[in-house]
mmCIF file of C-alpha atoms in Angstrom:
data_model
loop_
_atom_site.group_PDB
_atom_site.id
_atom_site.type_symbol
_atom_site.label_atom_id
_atom_site.label_comp_id
_atom_site.label_asym_id
_atom_site.label_seq_id
_atom_site.Cartn_x
_atom_site.Cartn_y
_atom_site.Cartn_z
ATOM 1 C CA MET A 23 -4.512 -40.850 -133.071
ATOM 2 C CA ASN A 24 -2.443 -41.586 -130.793
ATOM 3 C CA SER A 25 -0.988 -45.326 -131.004
ATOM 4 C CA THR A 26 -1.113 -44.800 -134.907
ATOM 5 C CA LEU A 27 1.814 -41.399 -134.570
ATOM 6 C CA MET A 28 4.569 -43.980 -131.355
ATOM 7 C CA LEU A 29 3.894 -46.784 -133.946
ATOM 8 C CA LEU A 30 5.248 -44.222 -136.112
ATOM 9 C CA ALA A 31 7.442 -42.674 -134.183
ATOM 10 C CA LEU A 32 8.929 -46.042 -133.300
ATOM 11 C CA LEU A 33 9.659 -46.696 -137.556
ATOM 12 C CA PHE A 34 11.124 -43.696 -137.957
ATOM 13 C CA TYR A 35 13.813 -44.527 -134.684
ATOM 14 C CA VAL A 36 13.931 -47.556 -136.406
ATOM 15 C CA ALA A 37 15.360 -45.694 -139.313
ATOM 16 C CA GLY A 38 17.404 -43.789 -137.217
ATOM 17 C CA LEU A 39 19.716 -45.891 -136.634
ATOM 18 C CA VAL A 40 19.634 -48.040 -139.479
ATOM 19 C CA ALA A 41 20.677 -45.106 -141.417
ATOM 20 C CA ALA A 42 23.271 -44.904 -139.252
ATOM 21 C CA PHE A 43 25.385 -46.622 -140.678
ATOM 22 C CA LEU A 44 25.436 -45.796 -143.922
ATOM 23 C CA PRO A 45 28.136 -43.330 -145.361
ATOM 24 C CA ARG A 46 26.620 -39.798 -144.394
ATOM 25 C CA PRO A 47 24.789 -40.836 -141.566
ATOM 26 C CA PHE A 48 24.208 -37.717 -140.000
ATOM 27 C CA LEU A 49 21.221 -36.196 -143.272
ATOM 28 C CA PHE A 50 19.274 -39.273 -143.010
ATOM 29 C CA SER A 51 19.745 -40.590 -139.304
ATOM 30 C CA PHE A 52 18.866 -36.504 -137.523
ATOM 31 C CA GLY A 53 15.945 -36.543 -140.092
ATOM 32 C CA PHE A 54 14.605 -39.780 -139.380
ATOM 33 C CA ASN A 55 15.078 -38.313 -135.830
ATOM 34 C CA SER A 56 13.844 -35.593 -135.474
ATOM 35 C CA ALA A 57 10.847 -36.459 -137.700
ATOM 36 C CA GLY A 58 10.359 -39.404 -134.766
ATOM 37 C CA LEU A 59 10.710 -36.145 -132.275
ATOM 38 C CA LEU A 60 7.366 -34.749 -134.121
ATOM 39 C CA CYS A 61 5.861 -37.882 -133.669
ATOM 40 C CA VAL A 62 6.234 -38.089 -129.703
ATOM 41 C CA THR A 63 6.181 -35.318 -129.582
ATOM 42 C CA ALA A 64 2.842 -34.172 -130.835
ATOM 43 C CA VAL A 65 1.541 -37.733 -129.019
ATOM 44 C CA PHE A 66 2.785 -35.809 -125.837
ATOM 45 C CA VAL A 67 0.871 -32.523 -126.320
ATOM 46 C CA ASN A 68 -2.666 -34.091 -127.761
ATOM 47 C CA ARG A 69 -3.229 -36.461 -123.987
ATOM 48 C CA TYR A 70 -1.961 -33.346 -122.275
ATOM 49 C CA LEU A 71 -4.513 -31.486 -123.993
ATOM 50 C CA GLU A 72 -6.510 -34.329 -123.491
ATOM 51 C CA ALA A 73 -6.735 -33.765 -119.684
ATOM 52 C CA LEU A 74 -6.755 -30.449 -119.390
ATOM 53 C CA PRO A 75 -6.972 -28.463 -116.470
ATOM 54 C CA MET A 76 -6.647 -31.844 -114.710
ATOM 55 C CA MET A 77 -3.263 -33.872 -115.132
ATOM 56 C CA PRO A 78 -2.471 -35.759 -117.787
ATOM 57 C CA MET A 79 -2.426 -40.130 -115.763
ATOM 58 C CA HIS A 80 -1.157 -41.225 -118.756
ATOM 59 C CA LEU A 81 2.440 -39.074 -120.063
ATOM 60 C CA GLY A 82 6.111 -40.383 -118.454
ATOM 61 C CA ILE A 83 7.317 -42.884 -120.891
ATOM 62 C CA ILE A 84 6.639 -39.903 -123.392
ATOM 63 C CA GLY A 85 7.663 -37.201 -122.076
ATOM 64 C CA ILE A 86 11.240 -38.865 -121.039
ATOM 65 C CA ILE A 87 11.301 -39.883 -125.092
ATOM 66 C CA CYS A 88 10.691 -36.389 -125.923
ATOM 67 C CA VAL A 89 13.573 -35.145 -123.879
ATOM 68 C CA VAL A 90 15.985 -37.653 -124.400
ATOM 69 C CA THR A 91 15.555 -37.536 -127.790
ATOM 70 C CA ILE A 92 16.031 -33.578 -127.525
ATOM 71 C CA LEU A 93 18.844 -33.681 -125.249
ATOM 72 C CA TRP A 94 20.831 -36.538 -128.889
ATOM 73 C CA CYS A 95 19.843 -34.430 -130.742
ATOM 74 C CA CYS A 96 21.121 -31.056 -129.931
ATOM 75 C CA SER A 97 24.527 -33.302 -128.411
ATOM 76 C CA LEU A 98 24.535 -34.343 -131.998
ATOM 77 C CA ILE A 99 24.479 -31.060 -134.226
ATOM 78 C CA ALA A 100 27.679 -30.631 -132.118
ATOM 79 C CA GLU A 101 29.730 -33.908 -132.327
ATOM 80 C CA LYS A 102 32.031 -33.319 -134.752
ATOM 81 C CA GLU A 103 31.801 -37.102 -135.908
ATOM 82 C CA PHE A 104 28.499 -38.348 -136.965
ATOM 83 C CA GLY A 105 27.385 -41.955 -136.238
ATOM 84 C CA LYS A 106 31.254 -42.140 -135.464
ATOM 85 C CA SER A 107 30.968 -42.714 -131.003
ATOM 86 C CA ARG A 108 28.973 -45.412 -129.275
ATOM 87 C CA GLU A 109 27.185 -42.599 -128.183
ATOM 88 C CA SER A 110 24.688 -42.845 -130.708
ATOM 89 C CA THR A 111 23.780 -45.928 -131.009
ATOM 90 C CA ILE A 112 23.336 -46.433 -127.352
ATOM 91 C CA VAL A 113 21.030 -43.650 -127.617
ATOM 92 C CA GLN A 114 19.088 -44.866 -130.664
ATOM 93 C CA LEU A 115 18.538 -48.541 -128.742
ATOM 94 C CA CYS A 116 17.214 -46.619 -125.616
ATOM 95 C CA LEU A 117 14.674 -44.813 -127.825
ATOM 96 C CA ILE A 118 13.983 -47.737 -129.230
ATOM 97 C CA LEU A 119 13.285 -50.178 -127.196
ATOM 98 C CA LEU A 120 10.969 -46.127 -125.303
ATOM 99 C CA THR A 121 8.916 -45.831 -126.904
ATOM 100 C CA ALA A 122 8.188 -49.752 -127.884
ATOM 101 C CA ALA A 123 7.748 -50.302 -124.303
ATOM 102 C CA SER A 124 5.368 -46.980 -125.010
ATOM 103 C CA VAL A 125 3.472 -48.580 -128.076
ATOM 104 C CA LEU A 126 2.377 -52.076 -126.526
ATOM 105 C CA PHE A 127 1.733 -51.244 -123.842
ATOM 106 C CA PRO A 128 -0.060 -47.401 -123.820
ATOM 107 C CA LYS A 129 -1.651 -46.361 -121.072
ATOM 108 C CA ASP A 130 1.782 -46.327 -118.512
ATOM 109 C CA PHE A 131 2.599 -45.081 -115.132
ATOM 110 C CA TYR A 132 0.425 -42.809 -113.274
ATOM 111 C CA LEU A 133 1.189 -39.672 -111.117
ATOM 112 C CA PRO A 134 -0.274 -39.797 -106.999
ATOM 113 C CA PHE A 135 -1.586 -36.285 -108.439
ATOM 114 C CA ILE A 136 -3.452 -37.149 -110.808
ATOM 115 C CA ARG A 137 -6.719 -34.399 -109.636
ATOM 116 C CA SER A 138 -5.626 -31.197 -109.286
ATOM 117 C CA PHE A 139 -6.730 -28.492 -110.763
ATOM 118 C CA SER A 140 -2.839 -26.002 -109.641
ATOM 119 C CA ILE A 141 -0.368 -24.394 -111.626
ATOM 120 C CA TRP A 142 2.487 -26.598 -109.266
ATOM 121 C CA ALA A 143 1.613 -30.374 -110.027
ATOM 122 C CA HIS A 144 1.665 -29.109 -113.711
ATOM 123 C CA LEU A 145 5.278 -27.818 -113.381
ATOM 124 C CA PHE A 146 5.664 -30.586 -111.052
ATOM 125 C CA PHE A 147 4.527 -32.893 -113.460
ATOM 126 C CA LEU A 148 6.311 -31.207 -115.558
ATOM 127 C CA LEU A 149 9.703 -30.531 -114.199
ATOM 128 C CA GLY A 150 9.331 -34.799 -113.257
ATOM 129 C CA VAL A 151 9.300 -36.090 -116.714
ATOM 130 C CA ILE A 152 12.693 -33.473 -117.680
ATOM 131 C CA ALA A 153 14.622 -34.629 -114.593
ATOM 132 C CA LYS A 154 14.558 -37.761 -115.903
ATOM 133 C CA GLY A 155 14.798 -37.370 -119.483
ATOM 134 C CA LEU A 156 18.515 -35.865 -118.206
ATOM 135 C CA LEU A 157 18.940 -38.820 -115.814
ATOM 136 C CA LEU A 158 17.851 -40.797 -117.796
ATOM 137 C CA TYR A 159 20.580 -38.939 -121.283
ATOM 138 C CA GLY A 160 22.767 -38.423 -118.602
ATOM 139 C CA GLY A 161 23.503 -42.532 -117.204
ATOM 140 C CA LEU A 162 23.261 -43.844 -121.200
ATOM 141 C CA ILE A 163 26.655 -42.173 -122.280
ATOM 142 C CA PRO A 164 28.283 -43.728 -119.736
ATOM 143 C CA LEU A 165 27.200 -47.241 -121.434
ATOM 144 C CA ALA A 166 29.746 -46.236 -123.973
ATOM 145 C CA PHE A 167 32.677 -46.245 -121.825
ATOM 146 C CA PHE A 168 31.229 -49.534 -120.129
ATOM 147 C CA PHE A 169 30.899 -52.257 -123.291
ATOM 148 C CA GLY A 170 33.775 -49.834 -125.530
ATOM 149 C CA LYS A 171 37.554 -50.031 -124.796
ATOM 150 C CA GLN A 172 38.115 -46.980 -122.115
ATOM 151 C CA ASP A 173 41.790 -44.970 -124.709
ATOM 152 C CA GLY A 174 42.821 -42.754 -121.210
ATOM 153 C CA GLN A 175 41.978 -41.887 -117.913
ATOM 154 C CA ALA A 176 42.707 -37.733 -119.276
ATOM 155 C CA ASP A 177 39.621 -39.224 -121.870
ATOM 156 C CA PHE A 178 37.812 -40.647 -119.530
ATOM 157 C CA LYS A 179 36.629 -37.894 -117.017
ATOM 158 C CA GLU A 180 36.806 -35.045 -120.525
ATOM 159 C CA ARG A 181 34.283 -37.389 -121.591
ATOM 160 C CA LEU A 182 32.510 -37.690 -118.395
ATOM 161 C CA SER A 183 31.925 -34.555 -117.191
ATOM 162 C CA VAL A 184 29.028 -33.463 -119.130
ATOM 163 C CA PRO A 185 26.699 -36.658 -117.729
ATOM 164 C CA MET A 186 27.979 -36.233 -114.648
ATOM 165 C CA LYS A 187 26.310 -32.618 -115.288
ATOM 166 C CA LEU A 188 22.905 -34.107 -116.064
ATOM 167 C CA ILE A 189 22.891 -36.914 -113.041
ATOM 168 C CA ILE A 190 22.830 -34.661 -111.280
ATOM 169 C CA TRP A 191 20.412 -31.571 -112.289
ATOM 170 C CA GLY A 192 18.216 -35.490 -112.992
#
């Protein structure tokens, strides 16, 4: 079931990238990416519940996909002109690559504190996944400036203020 849901999430993310180039991108792309988020979240919760009360072994990439998708969907809602920015395309490509990696390698990495019953170990794991997602998302946004043209120094500083905060929190 988990591999089927991850494959379905990959198809939703690819469809969301294709839909971003349609005339009304927000409705379709946001819908497809939200459906992909639901699939990935279902896999995350399923694997976590299967392992309780122990630590789940293989959730690193799946948790990061959840965090990056949530951050990206929140930024889409706040964005005025959806689909016009390079950040959306770069984030969607990264989500597709991460989801493809989790489909091809379902047993990703695991952390050294696997066999712990402590609530602190669970909190450490979840906060670590959130931190890695923040760090990745904060690093993806400046890639749009690297691959595109810079409009000016003031715009550059204004656009990079949020990613710098995300990187610091990550």
